[in-house]
Amino acid sequence: MTAGITRRPTSMRSRTAAAGAIAVAGALLLTGCGDQTKNDAGNGGDGNPASGSANAAPLADRLPADIRAKGVLRVGSDIAYAPVEFKDDKGDVVGIDPDIAEALGKQLGVKFEFQNATFDTLITGLASNRYDIAMSAMTDTKERQEGVDADTGKKVGDGVDFVDYFTAGVSLYTNKGDDQGIKTWDDLCGKTMAVQRNTFSHDLAKEQAKKCTEDGKGELKIEDFPTNPEAETRMRSKGANVVSADFPIAAYSVKNAGDGAYFEIVGDQVEAGPYGIAVAKDKTELRDALQAAVQAIIDNGEYQKIVDKWGVADGAITEVKINGGS
């Protein structure tokens, strides 16, 4: 499945931007979330960094000394967002982000340890030093860079820096065979949307709801949930007409949920924006090390293998930017 990207005629920005078919083989999305989940990203298979060890890793000396000493990078992530990060049928953390993290671990000589949390707590987790980085299909935006609440425009934190590593777009999807005439976001007026809380799909929905009201075309009701699978469950039970999520996630659900029998994508993707690895503003050394590592795996071909594996090559980047979102 391939979808084009349509620019919204408003100031909206999506959680993501890129297309490409999601030809993904693998387990269905599992929705359970524990308190903390660890994976072996960066391991050589025996619980140690192995090929990612400080002695072998070409960029180990770029990391802050305290992280080199620990040999671990704590990664905050919402591990319920297949195919970007999710648990397989063995309970292991898998997906695009864990694979990229494993490749980065080889460059930096550390293990990336994924810790599960809801998406809306990840930036505060960075601020409280619960995590070293957040890597969770998070769109790099000016609001997040500056610590500004997207709804109120008020300063709510110090903000974060982003190391951009992928792009993707936002899609709408419905129960299969029941698209209710939805082709564009303007068709959502008078409907009910289920969406993951505090994502840019959520922001887009709130912008569209305001537009529907101003145009007198009927209320767009929004039901928000901690995770995307919960939003999908609400739609499956007929409590909502439509779900919005990043295109890779929507396409994965369409392909895999009910062996392809549950959902269908409607219309084109909208907006464009990069995924970024979020780092606290005062951790510039770590930020720059990550930028160098992402560029290294792009240059050595490991990155391309990963995006090809997950069928998301159209979202690949060639140059790693810091705070490239707008």
XYZ file of C-alpha atoms in Angstrom:
326
model
C 0.000 0.000 0.000
C 1.333 3.395 -0.959
C -0.169 6.727 0.008
C 0.738 10.257 -0.976
C 1.287 13.092 1.462
C -1.200 15.952 1.409
C -0.323 19.305 2.961
C -3.052 20.606 5.254
C -4.414 24.057 4.341
C -3.958 25.155 7.973
C -1.087 25.524 10.397
C -1.409 21.939 11.598
C 1.656 19.756 11.968
C 1.418 16.009 12.256
C 3.252 13.639 14.480
C 5.145 12.393 11.415
C 5.740 12.297 7.549
C 6.714 9.629 4.922
C 5.058 6.962 2.986
C 5.966 3.611 1.583
C 4.278 0.285 1.820
C 4.459 -1.466 5.171
C 5.176 -4.997 4.078
C 5.872 -6.285 7.552
C 6.019 -9.868 8.571
C 5.773 -10.432 12.297
C 3.631 -10.741 15.335
C 0.411 -8.875 15.937
C 0.541 -5.820 18.120
C 0.407 -6.705 21.796
C -1.189 -4.127 24.024
C 0.085 -4.982 27.495
C 2.375 -2.442 29.137
C 4.538 -3.229 32.132
C 6.280 -0.757 34.377
C 9.664 -1.201 32.741
C 10.737 -3.346 29.800
C 14.316 -4.042 28.823
C 15.616 -5.221 25.495
C 19.074 -6.198 24.346
C 19.636 -3.401 21.844
C 23.379 -3.126 21.488
C 24.060 -6.579 22.919
C 26.032 -9.280 21.259
C 23.472 -11.837 22.425
C 25.095 -12.747 25.748
C 23.917 -9.813 27.846
C 27.049 -7.774 27.204
C 27.622 -5.002 24.666
C 29.946 -7.320 22.679
C 30.497 -5.739 19.286
C 29.176 -2.539 20.808
C 31.736 -2.602 23.614
C 33.723 0.524 24.366
C 36.880 -1.112 23.030
C 35.328 -1.986 19.675
C 32.883 0.880 19.219
C 34.239 3.632 16.959
C 32.253 6.436 18.629
C 32.463 5.384 22.279
C 34.676 8.317 23.178
C 31.973 10.737 22.033
C 29.680 9.763 24.910
C 29.675 11.462 28.322
C 32.020 9.696 30.743
C 29.244 8.660 33.150
C 27.288 6.862 30.425
C 30.440 5.171 29.118
C 31.132 3.940 32.640
C 27.622 2.516 33.060
C 27.559 1.005 29.581
C 23.813 1.631 29.394
C 21.537 4.254 27.859
C 18.085 4.323 29.476
C 15.455 4.777 26.766
C 11.964 6.004 27.617
C 9.464 4.600 25.124
C 5.758 3.864 24.684
C 6.120 0.222 23.705
C 2.702 -0.250 22.143
C 3.153 1.369 18.744
C 3.869 -1.315 16.167
C 5.872 -1.408 14.009
C 7.986 1.348 15.591
C 8.262 -0.303 19.009
C 6.152 -3.126 20.439
C 6.347 -6.480 22.201
C 6.425 -9.672 20.191
C 4.728 -12.900 21.259
C 7.716 -13.701 23.486
C 7.464 -10.376 25.285
C 10.627 -8.990 23.689
C 10.763 -5.354 22.582
C 11.019 -5.246 18.797
C 10.460 -2.811 15.956
C 12.084 -0.041 13.976
C 13.350 1.912 16.986
C 14.852 -1.081 18.836
C 16.650 -2.164 15.662
C 18.039 1.330 15.134
C 19.012 1.476 18.803
C 20.897 -1.812 18.479
C 22.859 -0.436 15.530
C 23.608 2.763 17.473
C 24.787 0.678 20.403
C 27.436 -0.906 18.216
C 28.734 2.536 17.325
C 28.670 3.910 20.856
C 29.626 0.847 22.881
C 26.575 0.883 25.151
C 23.359 -1.066 25.565
C 20.107 0.763 24.842
C 17.729 -0.330 27.610
C 14.084 0.316 26.718
C 11.811 1.263 29.613
C 8.072 1.311 29.050
C 5.922 4.370 29.778
C 2.924 6.161 28.329
C 3.777 8.590 25.561
C 2.581 11.673 27.424
C 5.070 11.103 30.288
C 8.252 10.698 28.242
C 9.453 14.309 28.193
C 8.782 14.766 31.900
C 10.719 11.529 32.430
C 13.700 13.127 30.703
C 13.364 16.222 32.883
C 13.381 14.092 36.048
C 16.348 12.038 34.785
C 14.363 8.818 34.726
C 15.592 8.295 31.170
C 18.681 9.413 29.276
C 16.757 9.702 26.009
C 13.238 9.236 24.681
C 12.842 7.230 21.491
C 9.221 6.580 20.670
C 8.056 7.780 17.235
C 8.183 11.282 18.706
C 7.858 14.109 16.231
C 10.408 16.885 16.480
C 8.454 20.157 16.812
C 9.278 23.698 17.862
C 6.847 23.407 20.766
C 8.666 20.401 22.184
C 12.046 21.982 21.530
C 10.996 25.056 23.480
C 8.909 23.372 26.195
C 5.696 25.052 25.069
C 2.228 23.540 25.441
C 0.806 23.161 21.926
C -2.735 23.981 23.079
C -2.128 27.022 25.280
C 1.148 28.380 23.891
C 2.413 28.634 27.470
C 5.877 27.600 28.633
C 5.594 24.347 30.594
C 9.181 23.064 30.678
C 12.750 23.520 29.546
C 12.158 21.754 26.256
C 14.323 19.089 24.627
C 16.715 18.725 21.722
C 15.998 16.235 18.974
C 18.306 14.084 16.889
C 16.171 13.456 13.810
C 16.296 9.964 12.319
C 13.159 9.241 10.260
C 10.097 10.868 8.679
C 6.445 9.770 8.424
C 2.909 11.109 7.889
C -0.452 10.922 9.680
C -3.257 8.685 8.368
C -6.916 8.050 9.081
C -8.299 4.523 9.258
C -11.696 2.985 9.881
C -13.247 -0.403 10.441
C -12.923 -2.378 7.227
C -15.828 -1.923 4.848
C -17.196 0.968 6.890
C -15.371 4.115 5.767
C -18.561 6.222 6.154
C -17.493 8.430 3.279
C -14.360 9.643 5.080
C -11.690 10.624 2.576
C -10.288 13.848 4.013
C -10.081 15.506 7.418
C -12.992 17.774 6.498
C -15.154 14.640 6.286
C -14.676 14.124 10.034
C -17.227 16.785 11.004
C -20.122 15.072 12.774
C -18.001 11.974 13.506
C -16.219 10.577 16.569
C -12.467 9.998 16.494
C -10.464 7.777 18.835
C -6.814 8.778 19.174
C -3.765 8.325 21.378
C -3.472 11.114 23.908
C -0.946 13.959 23.446
C 0.237 12.783 20.041
C 0.179 15.016 17.010
C -2.722 13.027 15.664
C -4.476 14.289 18.792
C -3.356 17.860 18.014
C -4.593 17.538 14.436
C -7.934 16.242 15.703
C -8.353 19.213 18.039
C -7.524 21.629 15.220
C -10.032 19.914 12.943
C -12.706 19.910 15.671
C -12.327 23.675 15.981
C -12.573 24.057 12.205
C -15.716 21.884 12.051
C -17.372 24.060 14.696
C -16.352 27.322 13.030
C -17.643 26.096 9.653
C -20.915 24.905 11.175
C -20.503 21.432 9.738
C -21.157 19.464 12.902
C -19.104 18.565 15.948
C -16.055 16.335 15.698
C -16.017 14.437 18.979
C -12.622 13.265 20.206
C -12.000 10.378 22.582
C -8.357 10.139 23.658
C -6.629 7.115 25.167
C -3.216 6.360 26.737
C -2.253 4.018 23.874
C -3.147 3.567 20.222
C -4.376 -0.042 20.676
C -6.978 1.264 23.121
C -8.149 3.757 20.501
C -8.411 0.913 17.979
C -10.407 -1.191 20.439
C -12.850 1.680 20.885
C -13.371 1.876 17.133
C -13.730 -1.892 16.821
C -16.551 -1.758 19.386
C -18.310 0.954 17.289
C -17.677 3.607 19.944
C -15.759 5.699 17.394
C -15.908 6.117 13.635
C -12.229 6.617 12.899
C -8.720 6.439 14.360
C -5.749 8.620 13.419
C -2.120 7.556 13.815
C 1.246 7.838 12.092
C 1.163 6.153 8.701
C 3.586 3.315 9.582
C 1.443 2.445 12.593
C -1.834 2.712 10.710
C -0.521 0.592 7.841
C 0.848 -2.040 10.214
C -2.501 -2.318 11.995
C -4.354 -2.528 8.683
C -2.060 -5.327 7.534
C -1.930 -7.347 10.750
C -4.986 -6.776 12.945
C -7.322 -9.700 12.403
C -4.987 -10.867 9.646
C -6.009 -7.800 7.678
C -9.740 -8.157 8.303
C -10.294 -5.346 10.814
C -9.224 -1.969 9.399
C -8.660 0.042 6.222
C -6.818 3.316 5.573
C -8.967 6.103 4.157
C -7.630 9.056 2.195
C -4.051 10.268 1.981
C -1.464 11.028 4.612
C -1.285 14.621 5.799
C 1.528 16.872 6.909
C 5.202 16.068 7.310
C 7.616 16.005 10.213
C 10.657 14.123 11.470
C 10.863 11.554 14.221
C 13.534 12.595 16.697
C 15.430 11.048 19.591
C 14.691 13.446 22.457
C 17.526 14.541 24.752
C 17.455 17.005 27.662
C 18.726 20.473 26.731
C 21.702 20.261 29.098
C 22.983 16.980 27.612
C 24.607 18.368 24.491
C 27.492 15.899 24.564
C 25.071 12.987 24.505
C 22.997 14.678 21.794
C 26.037 15.170 19.563
C 27.213 11.598 20.120
C 23.816 10.299 19.032
C 23.867 12.515 15.950
C 27.265 11.113 14.975
C 26.080 7.538 15.585
C 22.915 7.908 13.490
C 24.938 9.408 10.665
C 27.422 6.546 10.959
C 24.784 3.834 10.555
C 23.334 5.702 7.589
C 26.763 5.895 5.987
C 27.652 2.239 6.664
C 24.341 0.856 5.345
C 22.944 -0.560 8.610
C 20.169 2.026 8.680
C 19.024 1.139 5.168
C 18.828 -2.545 6.084
C 16.572 -1.721 9.020
C 14.129 0.476 7.117
C 14.044 -2.076 4.304
C 13.339 -4.866 6.813
C 10.300 -3.036 8.175
C 9.077 -1.805 4.784
C 9.465 1.897 5.632
C 12.293 2.897 3.293
C 10.307 5.878 1.990
C 10.738 7.470 5.425
C 14.511 7.149 5.407
C 16.773 10.174 5.782
C 20.308 10.706 4.482
C 21.473 13.600 6.670
C 20.987 13.760 10.428
C 19.780 17.119 11.717
C 19.389 18.442 15.235
C 16.050 20.170 15.861
C 15.038 20.008 12.227
C 11.316 20.055 13.038
C 9.157 23.120 12.673
